[in-house]
Amino acid sequence: MLKSLQLRAAIAAVVCIAAVIFLIPSLAPELPDFWKQYLPIGKIPLGLDLQGGTHLVLEVDTAKAVESSLNRTVNNMKDSMMDKRIRFRNVSLSADGVISLELPDAVAKDPFEKLVGELYPDLEITSSSVSGGVAQIQLRMKPKRINDLKKLAVEQSVETIRNRVDQFGIAEPEIIPEGEDRIVIQLPGIKDTERAKNLIGKTALLEFKMVDDEHSLEQALQGNIPEGDVIAYGESIDRQTGRRTGGQPYLLKDKPVLTGDSLESAQVKISDRFGEPYVAIKFNAQGARDFERVTTENVKKRLAIVLDGQVHSAPVIQEPISGGQAQITGTFTMDEAKDLAIVLRAGALPAPVNILEERTVGPSLGQDSIEKGIWSGIIGTILVVFFMVFYYKFSGLIADLALILNMVILGGVLAAFHATLTLPGIAGIVLIIGMSVDANVLIFERIREELRSGKTPRAAIETGYDRAFLTIL
């Protein structure tokens, strides 16, 4: 019995000492150097309602996600028809999601419908007619697939934003979906709100596109854009003044030769020549092979690096590039380069997001809440301690000691696991104080009953603790 008590006392002492060590950084204004070097220094993080921060409500443009999927489907369908030697012309996608195409002869109609049934089960043919030997066909995406794409866009957006925020270094953010197309984000303690908003809202769609030097850029700017091309703009920086100059046009092939889906990592580095930051990217195994193939086939041609529709650079491919590494240079500050690396590592958003609501919670409200919460805890604890000592004498003193150790252990656990303390959390701690006393009252009253029935003190204590447990639970 004695050895069992000694073992339990030793375990309790170790737990309490560990709790104190983890709790001290949250209570001490300054820690000594030896503590910072050898012992935990993490404080209990405070929630948005206590330390202030930013509350955002985002709307995911799920219609854009569906549109992007339809555009990819149209491009894939063109490739499939060419592979199957099905002649076609005038393939277009309307604003309301209707895919229209024209087959130059009615003979191709049956092979095309078979192709759609085999490779594109998410599409359904809404109209099909033959006039003058020419087949006109319209297709739509099935409603179930559209709903699935919208739901998936929100889920992927939540995961991508969470990855970005985690890498940004915000402690205990809250990112939850709300309704069909909204995301609620709470960022406690955030100081640079604009930077956080830009980081969260950037689509980060990275594409590598070939520059079309075979056609005239001037004619394209006048409206004569060659089929399969697109005009994109980039910006540069004047190295003498440091000012940004935007609006430099590029004529690019619309279809990317490589996308950010093939990225493995992205890191910020400093240029040896100009001392400016740039983002070094590395492709995965498949991406490295594709990148080497693209650079091999297009030596002496320009390859544009496009992020969210903006050209960051368009270098000339001097020789085949193996190893799967490339650079994104441009008009970056260090923070911009870091944020770009974060969003590239986290991946692109499946659809643009719009900020519907933004609220900034000031720290003054949080400090007021903390002070009131602390005072409520102190007053409640003092009242409980005096009541227990007054009514239960020495047993009450022991219960008060256990209550204090309970609070210390609870604080140590919060600090050790970096659990966020919020205003409801403070209320919960005050409730724990009341519940702890309630449990002791039940136990002590049970012990008194057993003593009045004639049992010895040891037997009364054992019975009191054993039989009161179920009531406490």
CSV table of C-alpha atoms in Angstrom, one decimal:
chain,number,residue,atom,x,y,z
A,1,MET,CA,0.0,0.0,0.0
A,2,LEU,CA,2.8,2.4,1.0
A,3,LYS,CA,4.7,1.7,-2.2
A,4,SER,CA,1.6,2.3,-4.3
A,5,LEU,CA,1.1,5.6,-2.6
A,6,GLN,CA,4.7,6.6,-3.1
A,7,LEU,CA,4.5,5.7,-6.8
A,8,ARG,CA,1.3,7.7,-7.3
A,9,ALA,CA,2.8,10.7,-5.4
A,10,ALA,CA,5.9,10.5,-7.6
A,11,ILE,CA,3.9,10.5,-10.8
A,12,ALA,CA,1.7,13.4,-9.6
A,13,ALA,CA,4.9,15.4,-8.7
A,14,VAL,CA,6.5,14.8,-12.1
A,15,VAL,CA,3.3,15.8,-13.9
A,16,CYS,CA,2.9,19.0,-11.8
A,17,ILE,CA,6.6,20.0,-12.3
A,18,ALA,CA,6.3,19.4,-16.1
A,19,ALA,CA,3.1,21.5,-16.1
A,20,VAL,CA,4.8,24.4,-14.3
A,21,ILE,CA,7.7,24.3,-16.7
A,22,PHE,CA,5.4,24.6,-19.7
A,23,LEU,CA,3.2,27.2,-18.0
A,24,ILE,CA,6.0,29.6,-16.9
A,25,PRO,CA,6.7,31.1,-20.4
A,26,SER,CA,3.0,32.2,-20.5
A,27,LEU,CA,3.2,33.9,-17.1
A,28,ALA,CA,6.7,35.3,-17.0
A,29,PRO,CA,7.3,38.7,-18.7
A,30,GLU,CA,10.9,37.7,-19.6
A,31,LEU,CA,12.7,34.4,-19.6
A,32,PRO,CA,16.4,33.9,-18.6
A,33,ASP,CA,18.8,32.9,-21.3
A,34,PHE,CA,19.4,29.4,-20.0
A,35,TRP,CA,15.6,28.8,-20.1
A,36,LYS,CA,15.4,29.8,-23.7
A,37,GLN,CA,18.2,27.5,-24.6
A,38,TYR,CA,17.1,24.3,-22.8
A,39,LEU,CA,13.5,24.6,-21.8
A,40,PRO,CA,10.1,25.2,-23.6
A,41,ILE,CA,9.4,28.8,-24.5
A,42,GLY,CA,6.0,28.4,-26.2
A,43,LYS,CA,3.2,30.5,-24.7
A,44,ILE,CA,-0.5,29.7,-24.7
A,45,PRO,CA,-1.8,31.1,-28.0
A,46,LEU,CA,-4.8,33.4,-27.7
A,47,GLY,CA,-7.8,33.2,-29.9
A,48,LEU,CA,-9.2,35.9,-32.2
A,49,ASP,CA,-11.6,37.1,-29.5
A,50,LEU,CA,-8.8,37.7,-27.0
A,51,GLN,CA,-5.8,39.1,-29.0
A,52,GLY,CA,-7.5,40.5,-32.0
A,53,GLY,CA,-7.0,39.7,-35.6
A,54,THR,CA,-8.9,39.4,-38.9
A,55,HIS,CA,-12.2,37.8,-39.8
A,56,LEU,CA,-12.8,37.1,-43.5
A,57,VAL,CA,-15.7,35.6,-45.4
A,58,LEU,CA,-14.7,34.5,-48.9
A,59,GLU,CA,-16.9,33.4,-51.8
A,60,VAL,CA,-15.5,30.8,-54.1
A,61,ASP,CA,-16.4,31.5,-57.7
A,62,THR,CA,-17.6,27.9,-58.4
A,63,ALA,CA,-18.9,28.9,-61.8
A,64,LYS,CA,-15.3,29.6,-62.8
A,65,ALA,CA,-14.3,26.1,-61.7
A,66,VAL,CA,-16.9,24.6,-63.9
A,67,GLU,CA,-15.9,26.8,-66.8
A,68,SER,CA,-12.2,25.8,-66.4
A,69,SER,CA,-13.2,22.1,-66.4
A,70,LEU,CA,-15.3,22.7,-69.6
A,71,ASN,CA,-12.4,24.4,-71.3
A,72,ARG,CA,-10.1,21.5,-70.5
A,73,THR,CA,-12.7,19.1,-71.7
A,74,VAL,CA,-13.1,21.0,-75.0
A,75,ASN,CA,-9.3,21.0,-75.6
A,76,ASN,CA,-9.1,17.3,-74.7
A,77,MET,CA,-12.0,16.6,-77.0
A,78,LYS,CA,-10.2,18.3,-79.9
A,79,ASP,CA,-7.1,16.1,-79.3
A,80,SER,CA,-9.3,13.0,-79.1
A,81,MET,CA,-11.0,13.7,-82.4
A,82,MET,CA,-7.7,14.3,-84.1
A,83,ASP,CA,-6.4,11.0,-82.7
A,84,LYS,CA,-9.5,9.2,-83.9
A,85,ARG,CA,-9.3,11.0,-87.3
A,86,ILE,CA,-12.8,12.5,-86.8
A,87,ARG,CA,-13.0,15.7,-88.9
A,88,PHE,CA,-14.5,18.7,-87.1
A,89,ARG,CA,-14.7,22.5,-87.2
A,90,ASN,CA,-16.0,25.4,-85.3
A,91,VAL,CA,-15.8,23.9,-81.8
A,92,SER,CA,-16.9,26.6,-79.3
A,93,LEU,CA,-17.9,27.0,-75.7
A,94,SER,CA,-20.7,29.5,-74.9
A,95,ALA,CA,-21.1,31.5,-71.7
A,96,ASP,CA,-23.9,29.3,-70.5
A,97,GLY,CA,-21.8,26.1,-70.7
A,98,VAL,CA,-22.9,24.8,-74.1
A,99,ILE,CA,-20.3,23.1,-76.2
A,100,SER,CA,-21.2,23.5,-79.9
A,101,LEU,CA,-19.3,21.9,-82.8
A,102,GLU,CA,-19.8,21.3,-86.5
A,103,LEU,CA,-18.9,18.1,-88.3
A,104,PRO,CA,-18.3,18.6,-92.1
A,105,ASP,CA,-20.1,15.4,-93.0
A,106,ALA,CA,-22.8,13.3,-91.4
A,107,VAL,CA,-20.7,10.2,-91.6
A,108,ALA,CA,-18.6,11.5,-88.7
A,109,LYS,CA,-21.6,11.9,-86.4
A,110,ASP,CA,-21.8,8.2,-85.2
A,111,PRO,CA,-18.1,7.9,-84.5
A,112,PHE,CA,-18.2,11.2,-82.5
A,113,GLU,CA,-21.2,10.1,-80.4
A,114,LYS,CA,-19.4,6.9,-79.7
A,115,LEU,CA,-16.3,8.9,-78.7
A,116,VAL,CA,-18.3,11.0,-76.3
A,117,GLY,CA,-19.9,7.9,-74.7
A,118,GLU,CA,-16.5,6.2,-74.2
A,119,LEU,CA,-14.3,9.1,-73.1
A,120,TYR,CA,-16.6,11.8,-71.8
A,121,PRO,CA,-19.4,10.2,-69.7
A,122,ASP,CA,-19.9,13.6,-67.8
A,123,LEU,CA,-21.2,15.2,-71.0
A,124,GLU,CA,-24.6,14.7,-72.6
A,125,ILE,CA,-25.7,15.5,-76.1
A,126,THR,CA,-28.6,18.0,-75.9
A,127,SER,CA,-29.2,18.4,-79.6
A,128,SER,CA,-28.0,16.8,-82.8
A,129,SER,CA,-29.1,17.6,-86.4
A,130,VAL,CA,-27.9,17.2,-89.9
A,131,SER,CA,-28.6,19.8,-92.6
A,132,GLY,CA,-27.1,19.8,-96.1
A,133,GLY,CA,-24.7,17.0,-95.1
A,134,VAL,CA,-23.3,19.0,-92.2
A,135,ALA,CA,-23.9,17.8,-88.6
A,136,GLN,CA,-24.5,20.4,-85.8
A,137,ILE,CA,-24.1,19.0,-82.3
A,138,GLN,CA,-24.5,20.6,-78.9
A,139,LEU,CA,-23.4,19.1,-75.6
A,140,ARG,CA,-23.7,20.1,-71.9
A,141,MET,CA,-22.1,18.8,-68.7
A,142,LYS,CA,-24.5,16.7,-66.6
A,143,PRO,CA,-26.0,18.6,-63.6
A,144,LYS,CA,-24.7,16.0,-61.1
A,145,ARG,CA,-21.1,16.5,-62.4
A,146,ILE,CA,-21.6,20.3,-62.2
A,147,ASN,CA,-22.7,20.1,-58.5
A,148,ASP,CA,-19.7,17.7,-57.8
A,149,LEU,CA,-17.3,20.2,-59.3
A,150,LYS,CA,-18.7,23.1,-57.3
A,151,LYS,CA,-18.5,21.1,-54.1
A,152,LEU,CA,-14.9,19.9,-54.9
A,153,ALA,CA,-13.9,23.5,-55.7
A,154,VAL,CA,-14.9,24.7,-52.2
A,155,GLU,CA,-13.2,21.7,-50.5
A,156,GLN,CA,-9.9,22.1,-52.5
A,157,SER,CA,-10.0,25.9,-51.8
A,158,VAL,CA,-10.3,25.2,-48.0
A,159,GLU,CA,-7.4,22.8,-48.1
A,160,THR,CA,-5.2,25.1,-50.3
A,161,ILE,CA,-5.9,28.2,-48.1
A,162,ARG,CA,-5.1,26.2,-45.0
A,163,ASN,CA,-1.8,25.1,-46.4
A,164,ARG,CA,-0.9,28.7,-47.3
A,165,VAL,CA,-1.9,30.0,-43.9
A,166,ASP,CA,0.1,27.3,-42.1
A,167,GLN,CA,3.2,28.1,-44.1
A,168,PHE,CA,2.6,31.8,-43.5
A,169,GLY,CA,3.1,31.1,-39.8
A,170,ILE,CA,-0.2,32.1,-38.3
A,171,ALA,CA,-0.9,30.2,-35.1
A,172,GLU,CA,-4.2,28.4,-34.7
A,173,PRO,CA,-6.2,29.8,-37.7
A,174,GLU,CA,-9.8,28.8,-38.2
A,175,ILE,CA,-10.8,28.0,-41.8
A,176,ILE,CA,-14.2,26.4,-42.3
A,177,PRO,CA,-16.6,26.1,-45.2
A,178,GLU,CA,-20.0,27.8,-44.8
A,179,GLY,CA,-22.9,27.1,-47.0
A,180,GLU,CA,-22.4,26.0,-50.6
A,181,ASP,CA,-19.7,28.4,-51.8
A,182,ARG,CA,-18.3,30.4,-48.8
A,183,ILE,CA,-15.3,30.0,-46.5
A,184,VAL,CA,-15.0,31.7,-43.1
A,185,ILE,CA,-11.4,32.5,-42.0
A,186,GLN,CA,-10.2,33.8,-38.7
A,187,LEU,CA,-6.6,34.8,-38.3
A,188,PRO,CA,-5.7,35.6,-34.7
A,189,GLY,CA,-2.9,38.1,-34.1
A,190,ILE,CA,-2.3,38.9,-37.7
A,191,LYS,CA,-0.5,42.3,-38.2
A,192,ASP,CA,-0.1,42.6,-42.0
A,193,THR,CA,-3.7,42.2,-43.1
A,194,GLU,CA,-3.2,43.2,-46.7
A,195,ARG,CA,-0.4,40.7,-47.2
A,196,ALA,CA,-2.5,37.9,-45.6
A,197,LYS,CA,-5.4,38.8,-47.9
A,198,ASN,CA,-3.2,38.7,-51.0
A,199,LEU,CA,-1.7,35.4,-49.9
A,200,ILE,CA,-5.1,33.8,-49.4
A,201,GLY,CA,-6.8,35.3,-52.5
A,202,LYS,CA,-4.1,34.7,-55.1
A,203,THR,CA,-5.2,32.0,-57.5
A,204,ALA,CA,-1.5,31.0,-58.2
A,205,LEU,CA,-2.2,29.3,-61.5
A,206,LEU,CA,1.3,28.8,-62.9
A,207,GLU,CA,1.6,28.0,-66.6
A,208,PHE,CA,4.5,27.7,-69.1
A,209,LYS,CA,3.5,28.9,-72.5
A,210,MET,CA,5.5,29.3,-75.8
A,211,VAL,CA,5.8,32.8,-77.2
A,212,ASP,CA,4.5,33.1,-80.7
A,213,ASP,CA,7.2,34.9,-82.6
A,214,GLU,CA,5.9,33.7,-86.0
A,215,HIS,CA,3.0,36.1,-86.0
A,216,SER,CA,2.9,39.9,-85.7
A,217,LEU,CA,2.3,41.2,-82.2
A,218,GLU,CA,1.3,44.6,-83.6
A,219,GLN,CA,-1.5,43.0,-85.7
A,220,ALA,CA,-2.6,40.9,-82.7
A,221,LEU,CA,-2.9,44.1,-80.6
A,222,GLN,CA,-5.1,45.5,-83.4
A,223,GLY,CA,-7.5,42.6,-83.0
A,224,ASN,CA,-6.1,40.1,-85.5
A,225,ILE,CA,-5.2,37.5,-83.0
A,226,PRO,CA,-4.1,34.2,-84.6
A,227,GLU,CA,-6.2,31.1,-83.8
A,228,GLY,CA,-4.8,29.3,-80.8
A,229,ASP,CA,-3.0,32.4,-79.5
A,230,VAL,CA,-3.7,34.8,-76.6
A,231,ILE,CA,-2.3,38.2,-75.6
A,232,ALA,CA,-0.8,38.5,-72.1
A,233,TYR,CA,0.9,41.3,-70.3
A,234,GLY,CA,3.9,41.5,-68.0
A,235,GLU,CA,5.6,44.1,-65.9
A,236,SER,CA,9.3,45.1,-65.4
A,237,ILE,CA,11.2,47.2,-63.0
A,238,ASP,CA,13.6,50.1,-63.8
A,239,ARG,CA,16.8,49.2,-62.0
A,240,GLN,CA,17.8,52.8,-61.6
A,241,THR,CA,14.6,54.2,-60.2
A,242,GLY,CA,13.1,51.0,-58.8
A,243,ARG,CA,9.7,51.9,-60.3
A,244,ARG,CA,7.5,49.3,-61.9
A,245,THR,CA,6.6,49.6,-65.5
A,246,GLY,CA,3.6,47.5,-66.6
A,247,GLY,CA,1.7,46.8,-69.8
A,248,GLN,CA,4.4,45.0,-71.8
A,249,PRO,CA,2.4,42.7,-74.2
A,250,TYR,CA,3.3,39.2,-75.3
A,251,LEU,CA,1.7,37.0,-77.9
A,252,LEU,CA,1.5,33.5,-76.5
A,253,LYS,CA,0.2,30.1,-77.5
A,254,ASP,CA,-3.0,29.7,-75.5
A,255,LYS,CA,-2.3,26.0,-74.6
A,256,PRO,CA,0.3,25.7,-71.9
A,257,VAL,CA,3.1,23.2,-72.4
A,258,LEU,CA,3.5,22.7,-68.6
A,259,THR,CA,1.6,23.8,-65.5
A,260,GLY,CA,2.2,24.2,-61.8
A,261,ASP,CA,0.7,20.8,-61.1
A,262,SER,CA,4.1,19.3,-61.9
A,263,LEU,CA,5.9,21.3,-59.2
A,264,GLU,CA,7.7,19.6,-56.4
A,265,SER,CA,9.1,22.6,-54.5
A,266,ALA,CA,9.5,26.4,-54.6
A,267,GLN,CA,12.1,28.3,-52.7
A,268,VAL,CA,13.3,32.0,-52.5
A,269,LYS,CA,16.8,32.7,-53.5
A,270,ILE,CA,18.9,35.8,-54.1
A,271,SER,CA,20.4,36.6,-57.5
A,272,ASP,CA,24.2,36.8,-57.6
A,273,ARG,CA,24.2,39.4,-60.3
A,274,PHE,CA,21.6,42.0,-59.0
A,275,GLY,CA,21.1,40.8,-55.4
A,276,GLU,CA,17.4,40.5,-56.1
A,277,PRO,CA,15.1,37.8,-54.9
A,278,TYR,CA,13.7,35.2,-57.2
A,279,VAL,CA,11.8,31.9,-56.9
A,280,ALA,CA,13.6,28.7,-57.7
A,281,ILE,CA,11.2,25.9,-58.7
A,282,LYS,CA,11.8,22.2,-59.0
A,283,PHE,CA,9.6,19.8,-61.0
A,284,ASN,CA,8.6,16.3,-60.0
A,285,ALA,CA,9.9,13.4,-62.0
A,286,GLN,CA,7.2,13.6,-64.7
A,287,GLY,CA,7.4,17.3,-64.8
A,288,ALA,CA,11.2,17.2,-65.2
A,289,ARG,CA,10.8,14.9,-68.2
A,290,ASP,CA,8.2,17.1,-69.7
A,291,PHE,CA,10.3,20.2,-69.1
A,292,GLU,CA,13.3,18.6,-70.7
A,293,ARG,CA,11.2,17.6,-73.7
A,294,VAL,CA,9.7,21.1,-74.1
A,295,THR,CA,13.1,22.8,-74.0
A,296,THR,CA,14.7,20.3,-76.3
A,297,GLU,CA,12.0,20.8,-79.0
A,298,ASN,CA,12.0,24.6,-78.7
A,299,VAL,CA,15.7,25.7,-78.6
A,300,LYS,CA,16.2,29.4,-79.5
A,301,LYS,CA,12.5,30.0,-78.8
A,302,ARG,CA,11.0,32.0,-75.9
A,303,LEU,CA,9.2,30.3,-73.1
A,304,ALA,CA,6.9,32.5,-71.0
A,305,ILE,CA,6.4,31.9,-67.3
A,306,VAL,CA,2.8,33.0,-66.6
A,307,LEU,CA,1.3,33.4,-63.1
A,308,ASP,CA,-2.4,34.2,-62.9
A,309,GLY,CA,-2.4,35.4,-66.5
A,310,GLN,CA,0.6,37.8,-66.0
A,311,VAL,CA,3.9,37.1,-67.7
A,312,HIS,CA,6.8,37.2,-65.1
A,313,SER,CA,9.5,36.4,-67.6
A,314,ALA,CA,10.0,35.1,-71.1
A,315,PRO,CA,13.6,33.9,-71.5
A,316,VAL,CA,15.0,32.4,-74.7
A,317,ILE,CA,15.7,28.6,-74.4
A,318,GLN,CA,19.4,28.4,-75.2
A,319,GLU,CA,19.7,24.7,-74.8
A,320,PRO,CA,17.8,21.7,-73.5
A,321,ILE,CA,17.3,21.9,-69.7
A,322,SER,CA,17.5,18.7,-67.7
A,323,GLY,CA,17.2,18.2,-64.0
A,324,GLY,CA,13.8,19.8,-63.7
A,325,GLN,CA,14.8,23.1,-62.3
A,326,ALA,CA,13.8,26.6,-63.4
A,327,GLN,CA,13.6,30.2,-62.1
A,328,ILE,CA,10.8,32.7,-61.8
A,329,THR,CA,12.3,36.2,-61.9
A,330,GLY,CA,10.4,39.5,-61.9
A,331,THR,CA,9.6,42.6,-60.0
A,332,PHE,CA,9.7,41.0,-56.5
A,333,THR,CA,10.3,42.3,-53.1
A,334,MET,CA,11.5,39.8,-50.6
A,335,ASP,CA,8.0,39.4,-49.0
A,336,GLU,CA,6.4,39.0,-52.5
A,337,ALA,CA,8.9,36.3,-53.4
A,338,LYS,CA,8.3,34.5,-50.1
A,339,ASP,CA,4.5,34.7,-50.6
A,340,LEU,CA,4.8,33.5,-54.2
A,341,ALA,CA,6.9,30.5,-53.0
A,342,ILE,CA,4.3,29.7,-50.4
A,343,VAL,CA,1.3,29.7,-52.8
A,344,LEU,CA,3.3,27.7,-55.4
A,345,ARG,CA,4.1,25.0,-52.8
A,346,ALA,CA,0.5,25.0,-51.5
A,347,GLY,CA,-0.9,24.7,-55.0
A,348,ALA,CA,-3.3,26.8,-57.1
A,349,LEU,CA,-6.8,27.5,-56.1
A,350,PRO,CA,-9.3,25.6,-58.3
A,351,ALA,CA,-11.3,28.8,-58.7
A,352,PRO,CA,-11.0,32.6,-57.9
A,353,VAL,CA,-12.2,33.7,-54.5
A,354,ASN,CA,-13.8,37.1,-53.6
A,355,ILE,CA,-13.7,38.7,-50.2
A,356,LEU,CA,-17.3,39.4,-49.2
A,357,GLU,CA,-16.7,40.5,-45.6
A,358,GLU,CA,-13.7,41.7,-43.6
A,359,ARG,CA,-13.7,42.5,-39.9
A,360,THR,CA,-10.8,43.6,-37.8
A,361,VAL,CA,-11.1,42.7,-34.1
A,362,GLY,CA,-9.0,45.2,-32.1
A,363,PRO,CA,-6.7,43.9,-29.3
A,364,SER,CA,-8.3,46.3,-26.8
A,365,LEU,CA,-11.5,44.2,-26.7
A,366,GLY,CA,-9.3,41.1,-26.2
A,367,GLN,CA,-7.4,42.6,-23.4
A,368,ASP,CA,-10.6,43.7,-21.7
A,369,SER,CA,-11.9,40.2,-22.0
A,370,ILE,CA,-8.7,38.7,-20.6
A,371,GLU,CA,-8.8,41.0,-17.6
A,372,LYS,CA,-12.5,40.2,-16.8
A,373,GLY,CA,-11.9,36.5,-17.4
A,374,ILE,CA,-8.9,36.5,-15.0
A,375,TRP,CA,-10.8,38.4,-12.3
A,376,SER,CA,-13.7,36.1,-12.6
A,377,GLY,CA,-11.4,33.1,-12.1
A,378,ILE,CA,-9.6,34.7,-9.2
A,379,ILE,CA,-12.8,35.7,-7.4
A,380,GLY,CA,-14.4,32.3,-8.0
A,381,THR,CA,-11.3,30.5,-6.8
A,382,ILE,CA,-11.0,32.6,-3.6
A,383,LEU,CA,-14.7,32.1,-2.7
A,384,VAL,CA,-14.3,28.3,-3.3
A,385,VAL,CA,-11.1,28.1,-1.3
A,386,PHE,CA,-12.6,29.9,1.7
A,387,PHE,CA,-15.8,27.9,1.6
A,388,MET,CA,-14.0,24.5,1.5
A,389,VAL,CA,-11.7,25.4,4.4
A,390,PHE,CA,-14.5,26.9,6.4
A,391,TYR,CA,-16.9,24.0,5.9
A,392,TYR,CA,-14.6,20.9,5.6
A,393,LYS,CA,-11.6,22.1,7.7
A,394,PHE,CA,-8.4,20.1,6.8
A,395,SER,CA,-10.1,18.0,4.2
A,396,GLY,CA,-11.2,21.2,2.5
A,397,LEU,CA,-7.6,22.5,2.5
A,398,ILE,CA,-6.5,19.3,0.7
A,399,ALA,CA,-9.3,19.7,-1.8
A,400,ASP,CA,-8.1,23.4,-2.4
A,401,LEU,CA,-4.6,22.1,-3.0
A,402,ALA,CA,-5.8,19.6,-5.5
A,403,LEU,CA,-7.9,22.3,-7.2
A,404,ILE,CA,-4.8,24.6,-7.6
A,405,LEU,CA,-2.7,21.7,-9.0
A,406,ASN,CA,-5.6,20.9,-11.4
A,407,MET,CA,-5.5,24.5,-12.7
A,408,VAL,CA,-1.7,24.3,-13.1
A,409,ILE,CA,-1.8,21.0,-15.0
A,410,LEU,CA,-4.6,22.4,-17.2
A,411,GLY,CA,-2.5,25.5,-18.1
A,412,GLY,CA,0.5,23.3,-18.7
A,413,VAL,CA,-1.4,21.1,-21.1
A,414,LEU,CA,-2.7,24.1,-23.0
A,415,ALA,CA,0.9,25.5,-23.4
A,416,ALA,CA,2.4,22.1,-24.2
A,417,PHE,CA,-0.1,21.4,-27.1
A,418,HIS,CA,-0.3,25.1,-28.2
A,419,ALA,CA,-4.1,24.9,-27.7
A,420,THR,CA,-5.7,28.2,-28.4
A,421,LEU,CA,-7.3,29.9,-25.4
A,422,THR,CA,-10.5,31.8,-26.3
A,423,LEU,CA,-13.2,33.6,-24.2
A,424,PRO,CA,-15.4,30.4,-24.1
A,425,GLY,CA,-12.2,28.6,-22.9
A,426,ILE,CA,-11.8,31.0,-20.0
A,427,ALA,CA,-15.5,30.3,-19.1
A,428,GLY,CA,-14.7,26.6,-19.3
A,429,ILE,CA,-11.9,26.9,-16.9
A,430,VAL,CA,-14.2,28.8,-14.4
A,431,LEU,CA,-16.7,26.0,-14.9
A,432,ILE,CA,-14.0,23.4,-14.1
A,433,ILE,CA,-13.3,25.1,-10.8
A,434,GLY,CA,-17.0,24.8,-9.9
A,435,MET,CA,-17.2,21.2,-11.1
A,436,SER,CA,-14.0,20.2,-9.1
A,437,VAL,CA,-15.5,21.6,-5.9
A,438,ASP,CA,-18.8,19.9,-6.6
A,439,ALA,CA,-17.1,16.6,-6.9
A,440,ASN,CA,-15.3,17.1,-3.6
A,441,VAL,CA,-18.5,18.1,-1.9
A,442,LEU,CA,-20.1,14.8,-3.1
A,443,ILE,CA,-17.2,12.8,-1.9
A,444,PHE,CA,-16.9,14.5,1.5
A,445,GLU,CA,-20.6,14.3,2.2
A,446,ARG,CA,-20.5,10.6,1.3
A,447,ILE,CA,-17.6,10.1,3.8
A,448,ARG,CA,-19.6,11.9,6.5
A,449,GLU,CA,-22.5,9.5,5.9
A,450,GLU,CA,-20.2,6.5,6.2
A,451,LEU,CA,-18.7,7.8,9.4
A,452,ARG,CA,-22.1,8.4,10.9
A,453,SER,CA,-23.0,4.8,10.1
A,454,GLY,CA,-20.1,3.6,12.3
A,455,LYS,CA,-17.4,2.8,9.8
A,456,THR,CA,-13.7,3.5,10.5
A,457,PRO,CA,-12.1,6.6,8.8
A,458,ARG,CA,-10.1,4.5,6.3
A,459,ALA,CA,-13.2,2.5,5.3
A,460,ALA,CA,-15.3,5.7,5.1
A,461,ILE,CA,-12.8,7.4,2.8
A,462,GLU,CA,-12.5,4.4,0.5
A,463,THR,CA,-16.2,4.0,0.3
A,464,GLY,CA,-16.7,7.8,-0.2
A,465,TYR,CA,-14.4,7.9,-3.2
A,466,ASP,CA,-15.6,4.7,-4.7
A,467,ARG,CA,-19.4,5.3,-4.5
A,468,ALA,CA,-19.3,9.0,-5.4
A,469,PHE,CA,-17.5,8.4,-8.7
A,470,LEU,CA,-20.6,7.3,-10.6
A,471,THR,CA,-22.5,10.4,-9.4
A,472,ILE,CA,-19.7,12.6,-10.4
A,473,LEU,CA,-19.5,11.0,-13.9
